[in-house]
mmCIF file of N, CA, C and O and ligand atoms in Angstrom:
data_model
loop_
_atom_site.group_PDB
_atom_site.id
_atom_site.type_symbol
_atom_site.label_atom_id
_atom_site.label_comp_id
_atom_site.label_asym_id
_atom_site.label_seq_id
_atom_site.Cartn_x
_atom_site.Cartn_y
_atom_site.Cartn_z
ATOM 1 N N MET A 1 -48.902 64.300 -54.469
ATOM 2 C CA MET A 1 -49.537 63.918 -53.181
ATOM 3 C C MET A 1 -50.527 62.787 -53.430
ATOM 4 O O MET A 1 -51.347 62.865 -54.340
ATOM 5 N N ILE A 2 -50.459 61.775 -52.576
ATOM 6 C CA ILE A 2 -51.400 60.662 -52.691
ATOM 7 C C ILE A 2 -52.635 60.987 -51.879
ATOM 8 O O ILE A 2 -52.512 61.309 -50.687
ATOM 9 N N GLU A 3 -53.758 60.871 -52.504
ATOM 10 C CA GLU A 3 -55.016 61.166 -51.764
ATOM 11 C C GLU A 3 -55.584 59.849 -51.232
ATOM 12 O O GLU A 3 -55.684 58.814 -51.955
ATOM 13 N N LEU A 4 -55.967 59.879 -49.960
ATOM 14 C CA LEU A 4 -56.570 58.706 -49.339
ATOM 15 C C LEU A 4 -57.920 59.060 -48.787
ATOM 16 O O LEU A 4 -58.115 60.115 -48.184
ATOM 17 N N ALA A 5 -58.817 58.117 -48.901
ATOM 18 C CA ALA A 5 -60.135 58.264 -48.276
ATOM 19 C C ALA A 5 -59.916 57.986 -46.753
ATOM 20 O O ALA A 5 -59.019 57.241 -46.401
ATOM 21 N N PRO A 6 -60.684 58.634 -45.900
ATOM 22 C CA PRO A 6 -60.477 58.428 -44.430
ATOM 23 C C PRO A 6 -60.553 56.957 -44.019
ATOM 24 O O PRO A 6 -59.738 56.504 -43.221
ATOM 25 N N HIS A 7 -61.507 56.180 -44.577
ATOM 26 C CA HIS A 7 -61.589 54.773 -44.171
ATOM 27 C C HIS A 7 -60.377 53.952 -44.688
ATOM 28 O O HIS A 7 -59.933 53.016 -44.037
ATOM 29 N N THR A 8 -59.803 54.347 -45.828
ATOM 30 C CA THR A 8 -58.618 53.648 -46.329
ATOM 31 C C THR A 8 -57.405 53.949 -45.413
ATOM 32 O O THR A 8 -56.635 53.044 -45.106
ATOM 33 N N ALA A 9 -57.307 55.185 -44.955
ATOM 34 C CA ALA A 9 -56.232 55.523 -44.032
ATOM 35 C C ALA A 9 -56.322 54.768 -42.735
ATOM 36 O O ALA A 9 -55.328 54.242 -42.228
ATOM 37 N N VAL A 10 -57.550 54.601 -42.198
ATOM 38 C CA VAL A 10 -57.732 53.845 -40.969
ATOM 39 C C VAL A 10 -57.372 52.359 -41.192
ATOM 40 O O VAL A 10 -56.727 51.749 -40.362
ATOM 41 N N MET A 11 -57.764 51.800 -42.354
ATOM 42 C CA MET A 11 -57.451 50.411 -42.618
ATOM 43 C C MET A 11 -55.948 50.208 -42.749
ATOM 44 O O MET A 11 -55.409 49.208 -42.247
ATOM 45 N N ILE A 12 -55.246 51.126 -43.389
ATOM 46 C CA ILE A 12 -53.811 51.018 -43.515
ATOM 47 C C ILE A 12 -53.145 51.099 -42.122
ATOM 48 O O ILE A 12 -52.233 50.338 -41.785
ATOM 49 N N TYR A 13 -53.644 52.048 -41.288
ATOM 50 C CA TYR A 13 -53.117 52.195 -39.924
ATOM 51 C C TYR A 13 -53.324 50.897 -39.119
ATOM 52 O O TYR A 13 -52.388 50.421 -38.472
ATOM 53 N N LEU A 14 -54.511 50.333 -39.180
ATOM 54 C CA LEU A 14 -54.804 49.098 -38.433
ATOM 55 C C LEU A 14 -53.959 47.942 -38.950
ATOM 56 O O LEU A 14 -53.467 47.120 -38.195
ATOM 57 N N GLY A 15 -53.844 47.853 -40.275
ATOM 58 C CA GLY A 15 -53.047 46.778 -40.875
ATOM 59 C C GLY A 15 -51.599 46.851 -40.489
ATOM 60 O O GLY A 15 -50.992 45.849 -40.113
ATOM 61 N N LEU A 16 -51.009 48.072 -40.491
ATOM 62 C CA LEU A 16 -49.610 48.213 -40.078
ATOM 63 C C LEU A 16 -49.444 47.889 -38.605
ATOM 64 O O LEU A 16 -48.450 47.282 -38.190
ATOM 65 N N THR A 17 -50.410 48.275 -37.773
ATOM 66 C CA THR A 17 -50.339 47.985 -36.342
ATOM 67 C C THR A 17 -50.369 46.474 -36.106
ATOM 68 O O THR A 17 -49.563 45.938 -35.335
ATOM 69 N N LEU A 18 -51.290 45.781 -36.776
ATOM 70 C CA LEU A 18 -51.389 44.338 -36.610
ATOM 71 C C LEU A 18 -50.154 43.626 -37.131
ATOM 72 O O LEU A 18 -49.685 42.665 -36.502
ATOM 73 N N LEU A 19 -49.598 44.097 -38.213
ATOM 74 C CA LEU A 19 -48.368 43.498 -38.777
ATOM 75 C C LEU A 19 -47.225 43.678 -37.802
ATOM 76 O O LEU A 19 -46.382 42.743 -37.620
ATOM 77 N N THR A 20 -47.109 44.856 -37.192
ATOM 78 C CA THR A 20 -46.038 45.089 -36.196
ATOM 79 C C THR A 20 -46.167 44.165 -35.010
ATOM 80 O O THR A 20 -45.227 43.581 -34.541
ATOM 81 N N MET A 21 -47.412 44.042 -34.520
ATOM 82 C CA MET A 21 -47.643 43.132 -33.342
ATOM 83 C C MET A 21 -47.348 41.689 -33.735
ATOM 84 O O MET A 21 -46.766 40.947 -32.913
ATOM 85 N N LEU A 22 -47.715 41.253 -34.944
ATOM 86 C CA LEU A 22 -47.431 39.920 -35.408
ATOM 87 C C LEU A 22 -45.926 39.657 -35.462
ATOM 88 O O LEU A 22 -45.432 38.617 -35.069
ATOM 89 N N ALA A 23 -45.178 40.667 -36.003
ATOM 90 C CA ALA A 23 -43.719 40.512 -36.112
ATOM 91 C C ALA A 23 -43.104 40.416 -34.727
ATOM 92 O O ALA A 23 -42.206 39.587 -34.493
ATOM 93 N N ILE A 24 -43.538 41.222 -33.768
ATOM 94 C CA ILE A 24 -42.988 41.164 -32.401
ATOM 95 C C ILE A 24 -43.294 39.808 -31.791
ATOM 96 O O ILE A 24 -42.433 39.163 -31.173
ATOM 97 N N TRP A 25 -44.541 39.322 -31.977
ATOM 98 C CA TRP A 25 -44.917 38.049 -31.363
ATOM 99 C C TRP A 25 -44.102 36.885 -31.992
ATOM 100 O O TRP A 25 -43.610 35.960 -31.292
ATOM 101 N N LEU A 26 -43.911 36.907 -33.327
ATOM 102 C CA LEU A 26 -43.161 35.859 -33.977
ATOM 103 C C LEU A 26 -41.678 35.854 -33.542
ATOM 104 O O LEU A 26 -41.098 34.792 -33.260
ATOM 105 N N SER A 27 -41.079 37.041 -33.438
ATOM 106 C CA SER A 27 -39.673 37.088 -33.024
ATOM 107 C C SER A 27 -39.547 36.590 -31.565
ATOM 108 O O SER A 27 -38.602 35.861 -31.246
ATOM 109 N N HIS A 28 -40.500 36.937 -30.725
ATOM 110 C CA HIS A 28 -40.463 36.466 -29.313
ATOM 111 C C HIS A 28 -40.651 34.958 -29.259
ATOM 112 O O HIS A 28 -39.972 34.266 -28.528
ATOM 113 N N HIS A 29 -41.578 34.448 -30.078
ATOM 114 C CA HIS A 29 -41.878 33.009 -30.086
ATOM 115 C C HIS A 29 -40.635 32.238 -30.497
ATOM 116 O O HIS A 29 -40.284 31.213 -29.871
ATOM 117 N N PHE A 30 -39.935 32.596 -31.568
ATOM 118 C CA PHE A 30 -38.796 31.849 -32.063
ATOM 119 C C PHE A 30 -37.582 32.024 -31.149
ATOM 120 O O PHE A 30 -36.752 31.183 -31.042
ATOM 121 N N ARG A 31 -37.479 33.195 -30.468
ATOM 122 C CA ARG A 31 -36.392 33.384 -29.503
ATOM 123 C C ARG A 31 -36.571 32.460 -28.310
ATOM 124 O O ARG A 31 -35.614 31.911 -27.790
ATOM 125 N N GLN A 32 -37.823 32.236 -27.864
ATOM 126 C CA GLN A 32 -38.079 31.343 -26.741
ATOM 127 C C GLN A 32 -37.753 29.895 -27.120
ATOM 128 O O GLN A 32 -37.302 29.143 -26.279
ATOM 129 N N ARG A 33 -38.018 29.508 -28.368
ATOM 130 C CA ARG A 33 -37.779 28.132 -28.811
ATOM 131 C C ARG A 33 -36.335 27.762 -28.737
ATOM 132 O O ARG A 33 -35.939 26.636 -28.499
ATOM 133 N N LYS A 34 -35.432 28.722 -29.075
ATOM 134 C CA LYS A 34 -34.014 28.439 -29.177
ATOM 135 C C LYS A 34 -33.405 28.102 -27.817
ATOM 136 O O LYS A 34 -32.404 27.413 -27.740
ATOM 137 N N LYS A 35 -34.053 28.540 -26.754
ATOM 138 C CA LYS A 35 -33.491 28.322 -25.392
ATOM 139 C C LYS A 35 -33.530 26.852 -25.021
ATOM 140 O O LYS A 35 -32.662 26.415 -24.263
ATOM 141 N N GLY A 36 -34.471 26.078 -25.547
ATOM 142 C CA GLY A 36 -34.523 24.634 -25.333
ATOM 143 C C GLY A 36 -35.071 24.292 -23.978
ATOM 144 O O GLY A 36 -35.524 25.145 -23.231
ATOM 145 N N VAL A 37 -34.960 23.014 -23.646
ATOM 146 C CA VAL A 37 -35.540 22.474 -22.420
ATOM 147 C C VAL A 37 -34.399 22.229 -21.422
ATOM 148 O O VAL A 37 -33.364 21.679 -21.791
ATOM 149 N N VAL A 38 -34.590 22.667 -20.229
ATOM 150 C CA VAL A 38 -33.580 22.426 -19.140
ATOM 151 C C VAL A 38 -33.987 21.172 -18.397
ATOM 152 O O VAL A 38 -35.074 21.081 -17.855
ATOM 153 N N ILE A 39 -33.105 20.210 -18.379
ATOM 154 C CA ILE A 39 -33.379 18.948 -17.687
ATOM 155 C C ILE A 39 -32.818 19.059 -16.259
ATOM 156 O O ILE A 39 -31.604 19.312 -16.105
ATOM 157 N N PRO A 40 -33.621 18.850 -15.248
ATOM 158 C CA PRO A 40 -33.116 18.968 -13.892
ATOM 159 C C PRO A 40 -32.186 17.839 -13.557
ATOM 160 O O PRO A 40 -32.373 16.696 -13.944
ATOM 161 N N GLN A 41 -31.100 18.180 -12.821
ATOM 162 C CA GLN A 41 -30.112 17.210 -12.424
ATOM 163 C C GLN A 41 -30.353 16.722 -10.994
ATOM 164 O O GLN A 41 -29.780 15.721 -10.596
ATOM 165 N N GLN A 42 -31.170 17.444 -10.230
ATOM 166 C CA GLN A 42 -31.342 17.109 -8.832
ATOM 167 C C GLN A 42 -32.849 17.019 -8.538
ATOM 168 O O GLN A 42 -33.665 17.578 -9.241
ATOM 169 N N LYS A 43 -33.169 16.296 -7.455
ATOM 170 C CA LYS A 43 -34.561 16.239 -6.997
ATOM 171 C C LYS A 43 -34.610 16.579 -5.509
ATOM 172 O O LYS A 43 -33.575 16.487 -4.803
ATOM 173 N N LEU A 44 -35.791 16.944 -5.067
ATOM 174 C CA LEU A 44 -35.982 17.279 -3.667
ATOM 175 C C LEU A 44 -36.347 15.988 -2.894
ATOM 176 O O LEU A 44 -37.288 15.306 -3.304
ATOM 177 N N ALA A 45 -35.587 15.668 -1.854
ATOM 178 C CA ALA A 45 -35.864 14.444 -1.090
ATOM 179 C C ALA A 45 -36.200 14.825 0.355
ATOM 180 O O ALA A 45 -35.775 15.872 0.827
ATOM 181 N N THR A 46 -36.981 13.986 0.983
ATOM 182 C CA THR A 46 -37.322 14.176 2.396
ATOM 183 C C THR A 46 -36.753 13.060 3.205
ATOM 184 O O THR A 46 -36.916 11.863 2.890
ATOM 185 N N CYS A 47 -36.075 13.374 4.302
ATOM 186 C CA CYS A 47 -35.532 12.342 5.183
ATOM 187 C C CYS A 47 -36.692 11.639 5.917
ATOM 188 O O CYS A 47 -37.567 12.279 6.445
ATOM 189 N N GLU A 48 -36.652 10.275 5.880
ATOM 190 C CA GLU A 48 -37.719 9.491 6.536
ATOM 191 C C GLU A 48 -37.622 9.573 8.075
ATOM 192 O O GLU A 48 -38.593 9.279 8.774
ATOM 193 N N TYR A 49 -36.475 9.972 8.557
ATOM 194 C CA TYR A 49 -36.258 9.917 10.003
ATOM 195 C C TYR A 49 -36.405 11.252 10.701
ATOM 196 O O TYR A 49 -37.052 11.377 11.724
ATOM 197 N N CYS A 50 -35.850 12.348 10.122
ATOM 198 C CA CYS A 50 -35.965 13.647 10.758
ATOM 199 C C CYS A 50 -36.791 14.646 9.950
ATOM 200 O O CYS A 50 -37.042 15.756 10.444
ATOM 201 N N GLY A 51 -37.267 14.264 8.766
ATOM 202 C CA GLY A 51 -38.139 15.146 7.983
ATOM 203 C C GLY A 51 -37.419 16.278 7.282
ATOM 204 O O GLY A 51 -38.048 17.148 6.676
ATOM 205 N N GLN A 52 -36.103 16.283 7.283
ATOM 206 C CA GLN A 52 -35.313 17.328 6.619
ATOM 207 C C GLN A 52 -35.470 17.231 5.086
ATOM 208 O O GLN A 52 -35.436 16.150 4.537
ATOM 209 N N LEU A 53 -35.637 18.388 4.427
ATOM 210 C CA LEU A 53 -35.673 18.451 2.974
ATOM 211 C C LEU A 53 -34.277 18.760 2.452
ATOM 212 O O LEU A 53 -33.585 19.622 3.019
ATOM 213 N N TYR A 54 -33.845 18.017 1.415
ATOM 214 C CA TYR A 54 -32.515 18.278 0.847
ATOM 215 C C TYR A 54 -32.514 17.865 -0.635
ATOM 216 O O TYR A 54 -33.379 17.099 -1.058
ATOM 217 N N LEU A 55 -31.529 18.370 -1.369
ATOM 218 C CA LEU A 55 -31.405 18.064 -2.771
ATOM 219 C C LEU A 55 -30.502 16.864 -2.962
ATOM 220 O O LEU A 55 -29.440 16.752 -2.295
ATOM 221 N N THR A 56 -30.849 15.970 -3.903
ATOM 222 C CA THR A 56 -30.036 14.809 -4.197
ATOM 223 C C THR A 56 -30.065 14.558 -5.694
ATOM 224 O O THR A 56 -30.983 14.996 -6.376
ATOM 225 N N ALA A 57 -29.076 13.828 -6.227
ATOM 226 C CA ALA A 57 -29.027 13.534 -7.641
ATOM 227 C C ALA A 57 -30.183 12.623 -8.018
ATOM 228 O O ALA A 57 -30.572 11.752 -7.242
ATOM 229 N N ILE A 58 -30.778 12.824 -9.222
ATOM 230 C CA ILE A 58 -31.966 12.087 -9.645
ATOM 231 C C ILE A 58 -31.643 10.590 -9.775
ATOM 232 O O ILE A 58 -32.406 9.747 -9.368
ATOM 233 N N GLU A 59 -30.471 10.252 -10.351
ATOM 234 C CA GLU A 59 -30.146 8.858 -10.580
ATOM 235 C C GLU A 59 -29.678 8.088 -9.289
ATOM 236 O O GLU A 59 -29.575 6.883 -9.324
ATOM 237 N N GLN A 60 -29.507 8.834 -8.193
ATOM 238 C CA GLN A 60 -29.041 8.246 -6.965
ATOM 239 C C GLN A 60 -30.229 7.602 -6.222
ATOM 240 O O GLN A 60 -31.199 8.298 -5.877
ATOM 241 N N LYS A 61 -30.206 6.251 -6.049
ATOM 242 C CA LYS A 61 -31.347 5.547 -5.394
ATOM 243 C C LYS A 61 -31.344 5.774 -3.870
ATOM 244 O O LYS A 61 -32.381 5.998 -3.279
ATOM 245 N N VAL A 62 -30.158 5.662 -3.249
ATOM 246 C CA VAL A 62 -30.065 5.858 -1.826
ATOM 247 C C VAL A 62 -29.264 7.129 -1.558
ATOM 248 O O VAL A 62 -28.200 7.314 -2.105
ATOM 249 N N SER A 63 -29.832 8.005 -0.739
ATOM 250 C CA SER A 63 -29.144 9.273 -0.416
ATOM 251 C C SER A 63 -28.974 9.378 1.071
ATOM 252 O O SER A 63 -29.664 8.750 1.857
ATOM 253 N N LYS A 64 -27.997 10.201 1.434
ATOM 254 C CA LYS A 64 -27.675 10.380 2.857
ATOM 255 C C LYS A 64 -28.169 11.732 3.319
ATOM 256 O O LYS A 64 -27.902 12.762 2.680
ATOM 257 N N CYS A 65 -28.888 11.734 4.423
ATOM 258 C CA CYS A 65 -29.436 12.996 4.980
ATOM 259 C C CYS A 65 -28.275 13.826 5.510
ATOM 260 O O CYS A 65 -27.464 13.328 6.288
ATOM 261 N N PRO A 66 -28.209 15.136 5.114
ATOM 262 C CA PRO A 66 -27.093 15.941 5.609
ATOM 263 C C PRO A 66 -27.248 16.347 7.084
ATOM 264 O O PRO A 66 -26.299 16.720 7.735
ATOM 265 N N THR A 67 -28.481 16.187 7.661
ATOM 266 C CA THR A 67 -28.713 16.608 9.033
ATOM 267 C C THR A 67 -28.404 15.457 10.024
ATOM 268 O O THR A 67 -27.605 15.619 10.955
ATOM 269 N N CYS A 68 -29.076 14.278 9.787
ATOM 270 C CA CYS A 68 -28.915 13.181 10.769
ATOM 271 C C CYS A 68 -28.065 12.059 10.235
ATOM 272 O O CYS A 68 -27.857 11.067 10.918
ATOM 273 N N ALA A 69 -27.553 12.157 9.029
ATOM 274 C CA ALA A 69 -26.666 11.189 8.368
ATOM 275 C C ALA A 69 -27.316 9.807 8.199
ATOM 276 O O ALA A 69 -26.624 8.808 8.098
ATOM 277 N N SER A 70 -28.654 9.759 8.146
ATOM 278 C CA SER A 70 -29.325 8.502 7.837
ATOM 279 C C SER A 70 -29.423 8.278 6.341
ATOM 280 O O SER A 70 -29.428 9.237 5.578
ATOM 281 N N TYR A 71 -29.518 6.995 5.945
ATOM 282 C CA TYR A 71 -29.654 6.711 4.534
ATOM 283 C C TYR A 71 -31.157 6.544 4.211
ATOM 284 O O TYR A 71 -31.876 5.854 4.897
ATOM 285 N N ASN A 72 -31.568 7.181 3.091
ATOM 286 C CA ASN A 72 -32.970 7.159 2.677
ATOM 287 C C ASN A 72 -33.044 6.643 1.257
ATOM 288 O O ASN A 72 -32.167 6.866 0.424
ATOM 289 N N GLU A 73 -34.117 5.908 0.961
ATOM 290 C CA GLU A 73 -34.381 5.411 -0.393
ATOM 291 C C GLU A 73 -35.162 6.421 -1.196
ATOM 292 O O GLU A 73 -36.050 7.072 -0.683
HETATM 293 ZN ZN1 ZN B 101 -32.435 13.146 8.477
#
């Protein structure tokens, strides 16, 4: 049987708890990194004539309003 002083047992308990929390944090951190960055393909545009909000492609300079069919820059 291994004999431990009470303060040594507390230190071992705290050390193991901190190591477990560090391992969980590290695994979560590296799992989040693998997901990468999502680049949006669309932007939110507002019609200059009727005020309608709609989605349009980012690279598209002129878009057509789906409500009033006006062209917006
Ligand atoms: Zn419109």
